mmCIF file of C-alpha atoms and ligand atoms in Angstrom:
data_model
loop_
_atom_site.group_PDB
_atom_site.id
_atom_site.type_symbol
_atom_site.label_atom_id
_atom_site.label_comp_id
_atom_site.label_asym_id
_atom_site.label_seq_id
_atom_site.Cartn_x
_atom_site.Cartn_y
_atom_site.Cartn_z
ATOM 1 C CA UNK A 981 5.602 19.823 -3.275
ATOM 2 C CA UNK A 982 3.639 22.908 -2.634
ATOM 3 C CA UNK A 983 4.085 25.028 -5.864
ATOM 4 C CA UNK A 984 5.393 28.158 -4.655
ATOM 5 C CA UNK A 985 4.916 30.287 -7.740
ATOM 6 C CA UNK A 986 1.222 30.219 -7.003
ATOM 7 C CA UNK A 987 -0.755 31.640 -4.158
ATOM 8 C CA UNK A 988 -2.668 29.193 -2.077
ATOM 9 C CA UNK A 989 -6.341 29.955 -3.789
ATOM 10 C CA UNK A 990 -4.486 29.993 -7.204
ATOM 11 C CA UNK A 991 -2.600 26.524 -6.232
ATOM 12 C CA UNK A 992 -6.206 25.082 -5.261
ATOM 13 C CA UNK A 993 -7.808 26.333 -8.621
ATOM 14 C CA UNK A 994 -4.933 24.736 -10.728
ATOM 15 C CA UNK A 995 -6.418 21.494 -9.794
ATOM 16 C CA UNK A 996 -9.768 22.089 -11.631
ATOM 17 C CA UNK A 997 -8.045 23.551 -14.487
ATOM 18 C CA UNK A 998 -5.597 20.579 -14.508
ATOM 19 C CA UNK A 999 -8.733 18.378 -14.725
ATOM 20 C CA UNK A 1000 -10.161 20.093 -17.757
ATOM 21 C CA UNK A 1001 -6.957 19.728 -19.619
ATOM 22 C CA UNK A 1002 -6.979 15.878 -18.403
ATOM 23 C CA UNK A 1003 -10.239 15.547 -20.123
ATOM 24 C CA UNK A 1004 -8.986 16.673 -23.266
ATOM 25 C CA UNK A 1005 -6.020 14.929 -23.301
ATOM 26 C CA UNK A 1006 -7.666 11.547 -22.422
ATOM 27 C CA UNK A 1007 -10.276 12.102 -25.153
ATOM 28 C CA UNK A 1008 -7.416 12.840 -27.647
ATOM 29 C CA UNK A 1009 -5.735 9.624 -26.775
ATOM 30 C CA UNK A 1010 -9.193 7.436 -26.938
ATOM 31 C CA UNK A 1011 -12.483 9.020 -27.348
ATOM 32 C CA UNK A 1012 -14.374 6.090 -25.457
ATOM 33 C CA UNK A 1013 -11.904 6.256 -22.289
ATOM 34 C CA UNK A 1014 -14.837 7.645 -20.172
ATOM 35 C CA UNK A 1015 -17.649 5.769 -21.843
ATOM 36 C CA UNK A 1016 -15.501 2.500 -21.045
ATOM 37 C CA UNK A 1017 -14.520 3.670 -17.570
ATOM 38 C CA UNK A 1018 -18.194 4.299 -16.688
ATOM 39 C CA UNK A 1019 -19.307 0.742 -17.570
ATOM 40 C CA UNK A 1020 -17.355 -0.792 -14.572
ATOM 41 C CA UNK A 1021 -14.075 -1.770 -13.268
ATOM 42 C CA UNK A 1022 -12.091 -5.061 -13.107
ATOM 43 C CA UNK A 1023 -8.715 -4.068 -11.644
ATOM 44 C CA UNK A 1024 -5.982 -6.867 -11.485
ATOM 45 C CA UNK A 1025 -4.074 -5.342 -8.373
ATOM 46 C CA UNK A 1026 -5.038 -4.011 -4.796
ATOM 47 C CA UNK A 1027 -2.581 -1.692 -3.573
ATOM 48 C CA UNK A 1028 -1.904 -1.098 0.187
ATOM 49 C CA UNK A 1029 0.241 2.069 0.452
ATOM 50 C CA UNK A 1030 1.444 4.768 2.753
ATOM 51 C CA UNK A 1031 -0.596 7.953 2.230
ATOM 52 C CA UNK A 1032 2.677 10.224 1.633
ATOM 53 C CA UNK A 1033 2.068 12.409 -1.386
ATOM 54 C CA UNK A 1034 5.068 11.309 -2.766
ATOM 55 C CA UNK A 1035 3.940 7.501 -3.390
ATOM 56 C CA UNK A 1036 0.931 8.073 -5.947
ATOM 57 C CA UNK A 1037 -0.026 4.375 -7.028
ATOM 58 C CA UNK A 1038 -0.640 4.864 -10.633
ATOM 59 C CA UNK A 1039 1.903 7.052 -11.535
ATOM 60 C CA UNK A 1040 4.882 5.388 -10.119
ATOM 61 C CA UNK A 1041 3.521 2.097 -11.905
ATOM 62 C CA UNK A 1042 2.755 3.579 -15.322
ATOM 63 C CA UNK A 1043 -0.776 2.568 -14.772
ATOM 64 C CA UNK A 1044 -4.059 4.125 -15.910
ATOM 65 C CA UNK A 1045 -7.590 4.666 -14.608
ATOM 66 C CA UNK A 1046 -9.439 1.660 -13.677
ATOM 67 C CA UNK A 1047 -5.982 -0.770 -13.191
ATOM 68 C CA UNK A 1048 -5.616 -0.645 -9.412
ATOM 69 C CA UNK A 1049 -7.639 -0.656 -6.574
ATOM 70 C CA UNK A 1050 -6.172 1.454 -3.637
ATOM 71 C CA UNK A 1051 -5.841 1.664 -0.185
ATOM 72 C CA UNK A 1052 -3.451 3.945 1.589
ATOM 73 C CA UNK A 1053 -2.852 4.812 5.293
ATOM 74 C CA UNK A 1054 -0.052 6.052 7.267
ATOM 75 C CA UNK A 1055 2.959 3.551 6.985
ATOM 76 C CA UNK A 1056 1.123 1.041 4.720
ATOM 77 C CA UNK A 1057 -0.486 -0.737 7.626
ATOM 78 C CA UNK A 1058 -2.815 -4.165 7.447
ATOM 79 C CA UNK A 1059 -5.060 -3.679 10.577
ATOM 80 C CA UNK A 1060 -7.813 -6.222 11.190
ATOM 81 C CA UNK A 1061 -9.562 -3.826 13.398
ATOM 82 C CA UNK A 1062 -9.556 -1.396 10.244
ATOM 83 C CA UNK A 1063 -13.159 -1.403 8.849
ATOM 84 C CA UNK A 1064 -12.209 0.723 6.120
ATOM 85 C CA UNK A 1065 -9.322 -1.543 5.076
ATOM 86 C CA UNK A 1066 -11.246 -4.558 5.544
ATOM 87 C CA UNK A 1067 -14.080 -3.110 3.358
ATOM 88 C CA UNK A 1068 -11.513 -2.410 0.380
ATOM 89 C CA UNK A 1069 -10.120 -6.126 0.821
ATOM 90 C CA UNK A 1070 -13.517 -7.855 0.805
ATOM 91 C CA UNK A 1071 -14.577 -5.850 -2.152
ATOM 92 C CA UNK A 1072 -11.569 -6.243 -3.899
ATOM 93 C CA UNK A 1073 -10.745 -9.663 -3.120
ATOM 94 C CA UNK A 1074 -14.231 -11.024 -3.005
ATOM 95 C CA UNK A 1075 -16.072 -8.999 -5.628
ATOM 96 C CA UNK A 1076 -13.506 -7.635 -7.869
ATOM 97 C CA UNK A 1077 -11.476 -10.737 -7.811
ATOM 98 C CA UNK A 1078 -8.028 -8.819 -7.993
ATOM 99 C CA UNK A 1079 -5.224 -11.469 -8.780
ATOM 100 C CA UNK A 1080 -2.533 -9.355 -6.879
ATOM 101 C CA UNK A 1081 -2.226 -7.669 -3.645
ATOM 102 C CA UNK A 1082 0.835 -5.291 -3.267
ATOM 103 C CA UNK A 1083 1.891 -3.869 -0.145
ATOM 104 C CA UNK A 1084 4.142 -0.703 -1.012
ATOM 105 C CA UNK A 1085 6.138 0.989 1.634
ATOM 106 C CA UNK A 1086 8.537 3.704 0.969
ATOM 107 C CA UNK A 1087 12.300 4.572 2.208
ATOM 108 C CA UNK A 1088 12.096 7.383 4.377
ATOM 109 C CA UNK A 1089 8.567 6.977 5.523
ATOM 110 C CA UNK A 1090 7.851 9.680 8.020
ATOM 111 C CA UNK A 1091 5.622 6.850 10.036
ATOM 112 C CA UNK A 1092 8.173 4.230 10.217
ATOM 113 C CA UNK A 1093 10.778 6.628 11.320
ATOM 114 C CA UNK A 1094 8.416 8.336 14.162
ATOM 115 C CA UNK A 1095 7.729 4.572 15.190
ATOM 116 C CA UNK A 1096 11.696 4.114 15.719
ATOM 117 C CA UNK A 1097 11.707 7.612 17.966
ATOM 118 C CA UNK A 1098 10.414 8.422 21.340
ATOM 119 C CA UNK A 1099 8.723 11.649 20.511
ATOM 120 C CA UNK A 1100 4.918 11.607 21.097
ATOM 121 C CA UNK A 1101 3.334 13.725 18.165
ATOM 122 C CA UNK A 1102 -0.110 12.719 18.757
ATOM 123 C CA UNK A 1103 -3.007 10.559 17.491
ATOM 124 C CA UNK A 1104 -0.681 9.115 14.798
ATOM 125 C CA UNK A 1105 1.428 7.523 17.372
ATOM 126 C CA UNK A 1106 -1.211 5.163 18.383
ATOM 127 C CA UNK A 1107 -1.496 4.128 14.814
ATOM 128 C CA UNK A 1108 2.104 3.505 14.552
ATOM 129 C CA UNK A 1109 3.022 1.896 17.658
ATOM 130 C CA UNK A 1110 2.530 -1.692 16.011
ATOM 131 C CA UNK A 1111 5.660 -0.767 14.330
ATOM 132 C CA UNK A 1112 7.523 -0.543 17.644
ATOM 133 C CA UNK A 1113 6.718 -3.929 18.273
ATOM 134 C CA UNK A 1114 7.915 -5.166 14.717
ATOM 135 C CA UNK A 1115 11.232 -3.366 15.732
ATOM 136 C CA UNK A 1116 11.467 -5.479 18.985
ATOM 137 C CA UNK A 1117 10.855 -8.517 16.983
ATOM 138 C CA UNK A 1118 13.971 -7.539 14.842
ATOM 139 C CA UNK A 1119 15.868 -5.776 17.342
ATOM 140 C CA UNK A 1120 18.994 -7.813 17.146
ATOM 141 C CA UNK A 1121 19.341 -6.941 13.361
ATOM 142 C CA UNK A 1122 18.294 -3.623 13.452
ATOM 143 C CA UNK A 1123 20.356 -2.379 16.339
ATOM 144 C CA UNK A 1124 23.364 -3.948 14.604
ATOM 145 C CA UNK A 1125 23.279 -1.366 12.013
ATOM 146 C CA UNK A 1126 25.032 1.507 12.910
ATOM 147 C CA UNK A 1127 23.965 4.267 10.402
ATOM 148 C CA UNK A 1128 20.381 5.435 11.558
ATOM 149 C CA UNK A 1129 19.105 5.907 7.741
ATOM 150 C CA UNK A 1130 20.216 2.616 6.785
ATOM 151 C CA UNK A 1131 18.461 1.155 10.120
ATOM 152 C CA UNK A 1132 15.388 3.328 9.324
ATOM 153 C CA UNK A 1133 15.247 1.769 5.534
ATOM 154 C CA UNK A 1134 15.510 -1.558 6.983
ATOM 155 C CA UNK A 1135 12.713 -0.962 9.355
ATOM 156 C CA UNK A 1136 10.390 0.066 6.327
ATOM 157 C CA UNK A 1137 11.358 -3.315 4.718
ATOM 158 C CA UNK A 1138 10.623 -5.140 7.760
ATOM 159 C CA UNK A 1139 7.220 -3.245 7.877
ATOM 160 C CA UNK A 1140 6.238 -4.181 4.636
ATOM 161 C CA UNK A 1141 7.079 -7.871 5.060
ATOM 162 C CA UNK A 1142 4.976 -7.936 8.208
ATOM 163 C CA UNK A 1143 1.937 -6.384 6.665
ATOM 164 C CA UNK A 1144 2.395 -9.017 3.886
ATOM 165 C CA UNK A 1145 2.226 -11.845 6.577
ATOM 166 C CA UNK A 1146 -0.692 -9.669 8.316
ATOM 167 C CA UNK A 1147 -2.849 -10.094 5.023
ATOM 168 C CA UNK A 1148 -2.074 -13.931 4.858
ATOM 169 C CA UNK A 1149 -3.579 -14.322 8.305
ATOM 170 C CA UNK A 1150 -6.667 -12.840 7.251
ATOM 171 C CA UNK A 1151 -9.591 -15.502 6.808
ATOM 172 C CA UNK A 1152 -10.747 -13.609 3.503
ATOM 173 C CA UNK A 1153 -7.549 -14.088 1.979
ATOM 174 C CA UNK A 1154 -7.230 -17.814 3.125
ATOM 175 C CA UNK A 1155 -10.669 -18.130 1.381
ATOM 176 C CA UNK A 1156 -9.600 -16.786 -1.695
ATOM 177 C CA UNK A 1157 -6.564 -19.211 -1.900
ATOM 178 C CA UNK A 1158 -8.961 -22.514 -1.730
ATOM 179 C CA UNK A 1159 -10.665 -21.060 -4.598
ATOM 180 C CA UNK A 1160 -8.231 -19.356 -6.977
ATOM 181 C CA UNK A 1161 -4.835 -17.764 -7.518
ATOM 182 C CA UNK A 1162 -4.163 -14.535 -5.150
ATOM 183 C CA UNK A 1163 -0.384 -13.271 -4.858
ATOM 184 C CA UNK A 1164 0.678 -10.862 -1.976
ATOM 185 C CA UNK A 1165 3.656 -8.957 -2.693
ATOM 186 C CA UNK A 1166 5.879 -6.641 -0.796
ATOM 187 C CA UNK A 1167 7.498 -3.562 -2.327
ATOM 188 C CA UNK A 1168 9.494 -0.562 -1.290
ATOM 189 C CA UNK A 1169 9.486 2.567 -3.078
ATOM 190 C CA UNK A 1170 12.641 4.713 -3.438
ATOM 191 C CA UNK A 1171 11.984 8.405 -2.958
ATOM 192 C CA UNK A 1172 15.317 9.424 -4.118
ATOM 193 C CA UNK A 1173 15.691 7.447 -7.295
ATOM 194 C CA UNK A 1174 11.874 6.672 -8.003
ATOM 195 C CA UNK A 1175 12.742 2.927 -8.236
ATOM 196 C CA UNK A 1176 10.315 0.081 -6.985
ATOM 197 C CA UNK A 1177 12.004 -2.786 -5.203
ATOM 198 C CA UNK A 1178 10.325 -6.161 -4.741
ATOM 199 C CA UNK A 1179 11.176 -7.655 -1.299
ATOM 200 C CA UNK A 1180 10.655 -11.246 -2.898
ATOM 201 C CA UNK A 1181 8.016 -11.982 0.297
ATOM 202 C CA UNK A 1182 5.267 -13.270 -1.861
ATOM 203 C CA UNK A 1183 2.493 -14.958 0.143
ATOM 204 C CA UNK A 1184 0.404 -16.941 -2.311
ATOM 205 C CA UNK A 1185 -0.674 -20.278 -0.454
ATOM 206 C CA UNK A 1186 -1.859 -21.344 2.862
ATOM 207 C CA UNK A 1187 1.252 -22.918 3.604
ATOM 208 C CA UNK A 1188 3.184 -19.634 3.135
ATOM 209 C CA UNK A 1189 2.269 -18.696 6.707
ATOM 210 C CA UNK A 1190 2.999 -20.474 9.881
ATOM 211 C CA UNK A 1191 0.630 -23.571 10.676
ATOM 212 C CA UNK A 1192 -0.750 -21.599 13.674
ATOM 213 C CA UNK A 1193 -2.574 -19.016 11.399
ATOM 214 C CA UNK A 1194 -3.745 -21.526 8.818
ATOM 215 C CA UNK A 1195 -7.574 -22.076 9.434
ATOM 216 C CA UNK A 1196 -8.330 -25.518 8.690
ATOM 217 C CA UNK A 1197 -12.681 -24.764 8.208
ATOM 218 C CA UNK A 1198 -12.967 -22.177 5.674
HETATM 219 CO CO1 CO B 2314 5.197 6.596 4.693
#
């Protein structure tokens, strides 16, 4: 939400002003707050969310600095050709040893809705084209939903579920499963009520994914 009571320049400067207040507030709560954070991080969670400005990981989960390692892209996609994502996954799973990975989509996701349509917007269409494949995979169920908004909401859920499955197919994740506990969860955030919904599509074991994706020699 842009803040209309400010000019664009004031709106920009507001961020730096807010930062000063943030430091004051944090030090008031805990004088050692920044000292502790500067020592290092050991978050329990990796968050794979949408870039949408309305879905800030820490704010909606009531967590603080240092608690969630975050990767966000348009429509929270797990792409095994995305070096950025794979680097985030590697660092959080193999080095930080997070215990949970949360894929969090959101209802009304512009990326998912665009994938349902046939308008070419540009570059982003390439990125979200795989969501069309998810649509086709569940075409029967989706086409049976008459209300377009409801159909979009269901595709948001199916996209999250598919991305959770994509994570389970990655050798890096399967290697971690051989050694320790690591749960992958699928959530959807409601923009209109602020609530998170757990889709209960947890993957936490090699046997949770179909056999053809289970590597034998890792
Ligand atoms: Co979105």
